[in-house]
Tab-separated table of C-alpha atoms in Angstrom:
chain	number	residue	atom	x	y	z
N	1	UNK	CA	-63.080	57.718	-121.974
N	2	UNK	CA	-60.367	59.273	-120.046
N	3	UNK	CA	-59.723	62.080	-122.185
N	4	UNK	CA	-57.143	64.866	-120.538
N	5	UNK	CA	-56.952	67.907	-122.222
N	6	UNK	CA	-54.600	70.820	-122.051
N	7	UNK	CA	-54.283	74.545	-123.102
N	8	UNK	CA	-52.306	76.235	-124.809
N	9	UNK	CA	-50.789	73.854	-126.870
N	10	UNK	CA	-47.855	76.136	-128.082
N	11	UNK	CA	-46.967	79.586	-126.286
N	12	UNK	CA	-43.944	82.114	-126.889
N	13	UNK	CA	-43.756	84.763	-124.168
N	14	UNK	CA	-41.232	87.684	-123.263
N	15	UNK	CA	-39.179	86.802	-120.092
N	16	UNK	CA	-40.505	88.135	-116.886
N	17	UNK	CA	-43.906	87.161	-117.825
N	18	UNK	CA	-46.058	85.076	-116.358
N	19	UNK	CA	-47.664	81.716	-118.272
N	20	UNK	CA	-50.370	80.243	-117.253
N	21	UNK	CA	-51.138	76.505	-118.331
N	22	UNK	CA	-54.669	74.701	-117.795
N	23	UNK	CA	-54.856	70.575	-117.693
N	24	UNK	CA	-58.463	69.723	-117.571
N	25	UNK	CA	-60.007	65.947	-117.036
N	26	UNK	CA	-62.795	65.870	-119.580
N	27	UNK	CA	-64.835	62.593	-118.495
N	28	UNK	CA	-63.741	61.769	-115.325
N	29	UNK	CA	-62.704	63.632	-111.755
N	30	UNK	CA	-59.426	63.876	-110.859
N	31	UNK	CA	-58.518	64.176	-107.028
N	32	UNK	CA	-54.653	63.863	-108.123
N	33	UNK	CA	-52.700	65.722	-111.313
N	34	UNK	CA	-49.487	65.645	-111.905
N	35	UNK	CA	-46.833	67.910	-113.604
N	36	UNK	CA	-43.916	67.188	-115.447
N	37	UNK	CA	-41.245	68.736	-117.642
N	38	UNK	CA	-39.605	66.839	-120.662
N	39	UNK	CA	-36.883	68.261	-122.293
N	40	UNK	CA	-35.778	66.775	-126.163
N	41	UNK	CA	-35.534	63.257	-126.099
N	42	UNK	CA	-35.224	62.963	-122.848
N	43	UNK	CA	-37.405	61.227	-120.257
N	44	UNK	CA	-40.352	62.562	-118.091
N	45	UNK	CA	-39.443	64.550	-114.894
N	46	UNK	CA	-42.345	65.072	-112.541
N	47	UNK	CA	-42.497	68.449	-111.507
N	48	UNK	CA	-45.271	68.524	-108.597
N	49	UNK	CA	-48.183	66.415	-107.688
N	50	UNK	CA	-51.136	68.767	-107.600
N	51	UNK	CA	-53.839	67.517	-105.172
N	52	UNK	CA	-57.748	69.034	-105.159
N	53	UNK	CA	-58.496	71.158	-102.445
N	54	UNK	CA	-54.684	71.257	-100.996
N	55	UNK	CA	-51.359	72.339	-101.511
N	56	UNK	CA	-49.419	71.087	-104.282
N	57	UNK	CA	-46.934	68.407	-103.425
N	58	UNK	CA	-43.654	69.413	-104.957
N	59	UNK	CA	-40.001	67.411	-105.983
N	60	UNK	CA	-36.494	68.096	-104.338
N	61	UNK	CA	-35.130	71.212	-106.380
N	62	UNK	CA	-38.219	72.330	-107.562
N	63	UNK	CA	-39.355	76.145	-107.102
N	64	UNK	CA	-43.097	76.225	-105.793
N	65	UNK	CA	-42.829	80.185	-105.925
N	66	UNK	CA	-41.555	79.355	-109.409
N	67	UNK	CA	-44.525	77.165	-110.626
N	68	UNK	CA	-47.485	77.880	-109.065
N	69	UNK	CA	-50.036	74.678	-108.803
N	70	UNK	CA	-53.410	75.251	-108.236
N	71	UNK	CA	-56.197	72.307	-108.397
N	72	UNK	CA	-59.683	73.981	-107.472
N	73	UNK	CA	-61.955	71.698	-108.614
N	74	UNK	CA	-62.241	67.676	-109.592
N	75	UNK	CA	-61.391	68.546	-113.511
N	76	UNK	CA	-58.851	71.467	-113.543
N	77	UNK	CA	-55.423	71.972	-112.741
N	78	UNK	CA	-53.491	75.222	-113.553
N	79	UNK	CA	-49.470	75.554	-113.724
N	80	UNK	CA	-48.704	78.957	-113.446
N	81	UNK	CA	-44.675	79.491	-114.886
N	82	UNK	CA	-43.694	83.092	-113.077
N	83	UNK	CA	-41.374	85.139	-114.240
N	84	UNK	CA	-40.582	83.048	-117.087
N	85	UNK	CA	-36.909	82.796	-118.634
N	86	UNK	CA	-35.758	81.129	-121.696
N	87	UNK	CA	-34.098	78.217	-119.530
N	88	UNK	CA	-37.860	77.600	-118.125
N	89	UNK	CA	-38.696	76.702	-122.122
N	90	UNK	CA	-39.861	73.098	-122.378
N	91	UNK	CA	-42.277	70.752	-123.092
N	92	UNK	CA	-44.645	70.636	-119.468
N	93	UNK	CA	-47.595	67.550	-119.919
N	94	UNK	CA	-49.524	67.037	-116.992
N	95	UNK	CA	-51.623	63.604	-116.244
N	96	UNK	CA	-54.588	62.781	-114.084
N	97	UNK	CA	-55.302	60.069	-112.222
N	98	UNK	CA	-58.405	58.455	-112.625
N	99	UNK	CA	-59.246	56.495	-109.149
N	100	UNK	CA	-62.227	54.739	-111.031
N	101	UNK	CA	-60.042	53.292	-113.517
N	102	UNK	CA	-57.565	51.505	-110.987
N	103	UNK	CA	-56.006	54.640	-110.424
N	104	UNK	CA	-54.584	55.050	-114.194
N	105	UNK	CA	-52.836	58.057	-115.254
N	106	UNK	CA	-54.098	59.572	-118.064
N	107	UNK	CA	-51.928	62.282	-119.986
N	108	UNK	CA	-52.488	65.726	-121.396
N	109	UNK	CA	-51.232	66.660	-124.951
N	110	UNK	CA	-48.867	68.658	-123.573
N	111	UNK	CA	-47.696	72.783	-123.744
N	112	UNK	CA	-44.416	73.948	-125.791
N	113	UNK	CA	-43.580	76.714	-123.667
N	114	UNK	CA	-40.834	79.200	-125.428
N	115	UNK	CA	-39.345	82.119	-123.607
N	116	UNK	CA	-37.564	84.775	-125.757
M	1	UNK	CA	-36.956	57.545	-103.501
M	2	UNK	CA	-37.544	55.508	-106.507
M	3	UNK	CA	-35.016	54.621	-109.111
M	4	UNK	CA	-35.846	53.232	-112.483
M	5	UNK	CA	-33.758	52.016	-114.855
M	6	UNK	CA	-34.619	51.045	-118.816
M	7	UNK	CA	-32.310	48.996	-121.168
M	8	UNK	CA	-31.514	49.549	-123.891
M	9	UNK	CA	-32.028	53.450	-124.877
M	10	UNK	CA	-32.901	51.946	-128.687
M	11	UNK	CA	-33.673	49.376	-130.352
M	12	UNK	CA	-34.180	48.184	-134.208
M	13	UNK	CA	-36.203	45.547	-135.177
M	14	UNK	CA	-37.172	43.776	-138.522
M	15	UNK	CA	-40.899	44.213	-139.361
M	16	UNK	CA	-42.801	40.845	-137.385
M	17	UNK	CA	-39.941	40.520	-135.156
M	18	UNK	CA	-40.432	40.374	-131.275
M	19	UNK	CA	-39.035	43.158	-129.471
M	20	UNK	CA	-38.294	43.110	-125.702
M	21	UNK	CA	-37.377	46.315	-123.313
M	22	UNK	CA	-36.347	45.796	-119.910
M	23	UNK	CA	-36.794	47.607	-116.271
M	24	UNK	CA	-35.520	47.584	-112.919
M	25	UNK	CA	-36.958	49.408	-109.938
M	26	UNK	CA	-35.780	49.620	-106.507
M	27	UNK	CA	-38.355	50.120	-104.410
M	28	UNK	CA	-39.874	47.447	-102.934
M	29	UNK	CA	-42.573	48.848	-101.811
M	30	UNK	CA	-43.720	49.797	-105.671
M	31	UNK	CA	-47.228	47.822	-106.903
M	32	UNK	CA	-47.642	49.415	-109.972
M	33	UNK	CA	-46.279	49.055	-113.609
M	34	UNK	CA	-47.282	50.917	-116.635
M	35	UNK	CA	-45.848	51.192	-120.148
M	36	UNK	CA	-46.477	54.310	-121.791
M	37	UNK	CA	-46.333	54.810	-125.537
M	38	UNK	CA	-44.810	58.088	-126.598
M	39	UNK	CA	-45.158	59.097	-130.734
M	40	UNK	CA	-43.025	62.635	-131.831
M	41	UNK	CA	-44.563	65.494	-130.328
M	42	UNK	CA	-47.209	63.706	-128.862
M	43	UNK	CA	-48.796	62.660	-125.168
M	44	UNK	CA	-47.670	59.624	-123.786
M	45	UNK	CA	-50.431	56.871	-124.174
M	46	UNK	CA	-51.157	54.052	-121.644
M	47	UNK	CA	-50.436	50.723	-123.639
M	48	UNK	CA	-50.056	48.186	-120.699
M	49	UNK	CA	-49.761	47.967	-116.926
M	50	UNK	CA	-49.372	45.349	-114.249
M	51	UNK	CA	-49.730	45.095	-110.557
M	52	UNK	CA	-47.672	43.520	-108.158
M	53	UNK	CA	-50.073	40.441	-107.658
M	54	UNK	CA	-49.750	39.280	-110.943
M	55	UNK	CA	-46.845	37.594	-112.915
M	56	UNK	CA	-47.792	38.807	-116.195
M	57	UNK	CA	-50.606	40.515	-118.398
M	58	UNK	CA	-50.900	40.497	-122.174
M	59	UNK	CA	-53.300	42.059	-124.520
M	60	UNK	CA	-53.385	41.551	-128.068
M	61	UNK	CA	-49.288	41.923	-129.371
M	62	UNK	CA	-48.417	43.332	-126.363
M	63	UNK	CA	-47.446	41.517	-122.908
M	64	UNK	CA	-45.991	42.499	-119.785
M	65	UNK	CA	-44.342	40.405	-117.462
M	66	UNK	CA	-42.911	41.276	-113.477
M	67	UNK	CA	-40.447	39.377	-111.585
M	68	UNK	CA	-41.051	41.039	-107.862
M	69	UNK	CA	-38.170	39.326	-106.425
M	70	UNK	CA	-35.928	40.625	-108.375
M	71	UNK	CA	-37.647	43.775	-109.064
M	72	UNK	CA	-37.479	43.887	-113.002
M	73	UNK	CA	-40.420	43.824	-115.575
M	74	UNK	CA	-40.449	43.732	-119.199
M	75	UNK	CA	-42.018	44.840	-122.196
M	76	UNK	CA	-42.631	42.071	-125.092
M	77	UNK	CA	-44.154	42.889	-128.597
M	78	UNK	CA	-44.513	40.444	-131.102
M	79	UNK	CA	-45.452	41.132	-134.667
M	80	UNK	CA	-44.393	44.049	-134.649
M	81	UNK	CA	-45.067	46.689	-137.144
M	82	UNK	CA	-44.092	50.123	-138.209
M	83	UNK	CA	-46.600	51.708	-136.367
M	84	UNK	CA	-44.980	50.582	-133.185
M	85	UNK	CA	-42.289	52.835	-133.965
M	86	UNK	CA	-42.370	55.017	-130.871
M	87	UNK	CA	-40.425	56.042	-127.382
M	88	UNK	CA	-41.253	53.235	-124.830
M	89	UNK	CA	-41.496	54.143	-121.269
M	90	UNK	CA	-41.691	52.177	-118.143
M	91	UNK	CA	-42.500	53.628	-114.703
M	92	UNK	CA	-43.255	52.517	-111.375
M	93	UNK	CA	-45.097	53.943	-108.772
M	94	UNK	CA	-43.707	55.308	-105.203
M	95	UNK	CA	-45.762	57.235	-102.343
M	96	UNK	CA	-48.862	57.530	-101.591
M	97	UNK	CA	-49.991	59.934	-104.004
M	98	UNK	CA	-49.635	57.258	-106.857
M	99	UNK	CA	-46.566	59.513	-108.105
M	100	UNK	CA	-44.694	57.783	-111.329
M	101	UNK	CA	-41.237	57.313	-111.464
M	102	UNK	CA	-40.192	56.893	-114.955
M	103	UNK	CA	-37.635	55.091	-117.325
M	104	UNK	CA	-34.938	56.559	-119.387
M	105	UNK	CA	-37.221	55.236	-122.278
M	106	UNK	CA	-36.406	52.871	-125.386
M	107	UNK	CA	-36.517	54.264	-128.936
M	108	UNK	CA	-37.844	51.627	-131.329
M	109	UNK	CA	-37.720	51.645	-134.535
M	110	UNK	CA	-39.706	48.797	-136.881
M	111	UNK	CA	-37.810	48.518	-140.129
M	112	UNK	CA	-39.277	47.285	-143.592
């Protein structure tokens, strides 16, 4: 049990482009997903907390008409990266929260995003 | 906000020793500990947690004990082997969204 999944794994755009990134809770609803960027070795930064049926919740210094967070339904959250440049390029994971299990936060594999 | 803090940044250990990593939070307010297990290029994974109403938690090798007084909780494996070999991270929880605030992590590495 709580399996999150996420898609694509690995993508290489062309700056200016848009990305979009799907996390998906595959045996449980989610009401709350979170974001985050890691960068190489480093620790987990959380991006935005992405809440079903309402506005994304975002962190101090983080663009919301940058990364777009929507969370229409109990099992998906999308990141949307817009105009992507090569200093967006990292590795975003998100996580969902399962309320049945205590409230545990359960992670995604993860998306390599690469902007040439 | 929340602030935590994770000593040390890596750590070597001798196949079957114990290894111990350390955390400090500073909100009081936080209930909620989890230890996250994080292999090269892969998700972290959920090893261990404990909540504020407990002293300590173990499962198997693995044990987690909090001191809410003076906010710090720690990581203990015994036994270990090479397989632990992983990034260690511990978080705490702040607002009411359940948001994680997470350590620096601890790189440890099992030797032969």
């Amino acid at each position: 049990g709580a399996v999150v999944s996420q898609h694509p794994s690995r993508v290489i755009c062309k700056s200016g482009t848009s990305v979009k990134i799907e996390c998906r809770s595959l045996d449980f609803q989610a009401t709350t997903m979170f974001w985050y960027r890691q960068f190489p070795k480093k620790s987990l930064m959380l991006m935005a907390t992405s809440n079903e049926g309402s506005k994304a919740t975002y962190e101090q210094g983080v663009e919301k008409d940058k990364f777009l967070i929507n969370h229409a339904s109990l099992t998906l959250s999308t990141l949307t990266v817009t105009s992507a440049h090569p200093e967006d390029s990292s590795f975003y994971i998100c996580s969902a929260r399962d309320g049945l299990a205590g409230g545990k936060q359960f992670f995604g594999p993860g998306t390599r995003l690469t902007v040439l | 906000g929340e602030n935590v803090e994770q000593h040390p940044s890596t750590l070597s250990v001798q196949e079957g020793d114990s290894a111990v990593i350390k955390c400090t939070y500073s909100d009081s307010a936080s209930n909620y500990f989890p230890w996250y297990k994080q292999e090269l290029g892969k998700r972290p994974q959920l090893i261990i947690d404990i909540r504020s109403n407990v002293g300590e938690k173990k499962d198997q090798r693995i044990a987690v004990t909090l001191n809410k007084t003076a906010k710090h909780f720690s990581l203990h494996i015994t036994e270990t082997q090479p397989e632990d070999s992983a990034v260690y991270f511990c978080a705490a929880n702040t607002g009411t969204a359940s948001k994680l605030t997470f350590g620096t992590g601890t790189r440890l590495q099992v030797t032969l």
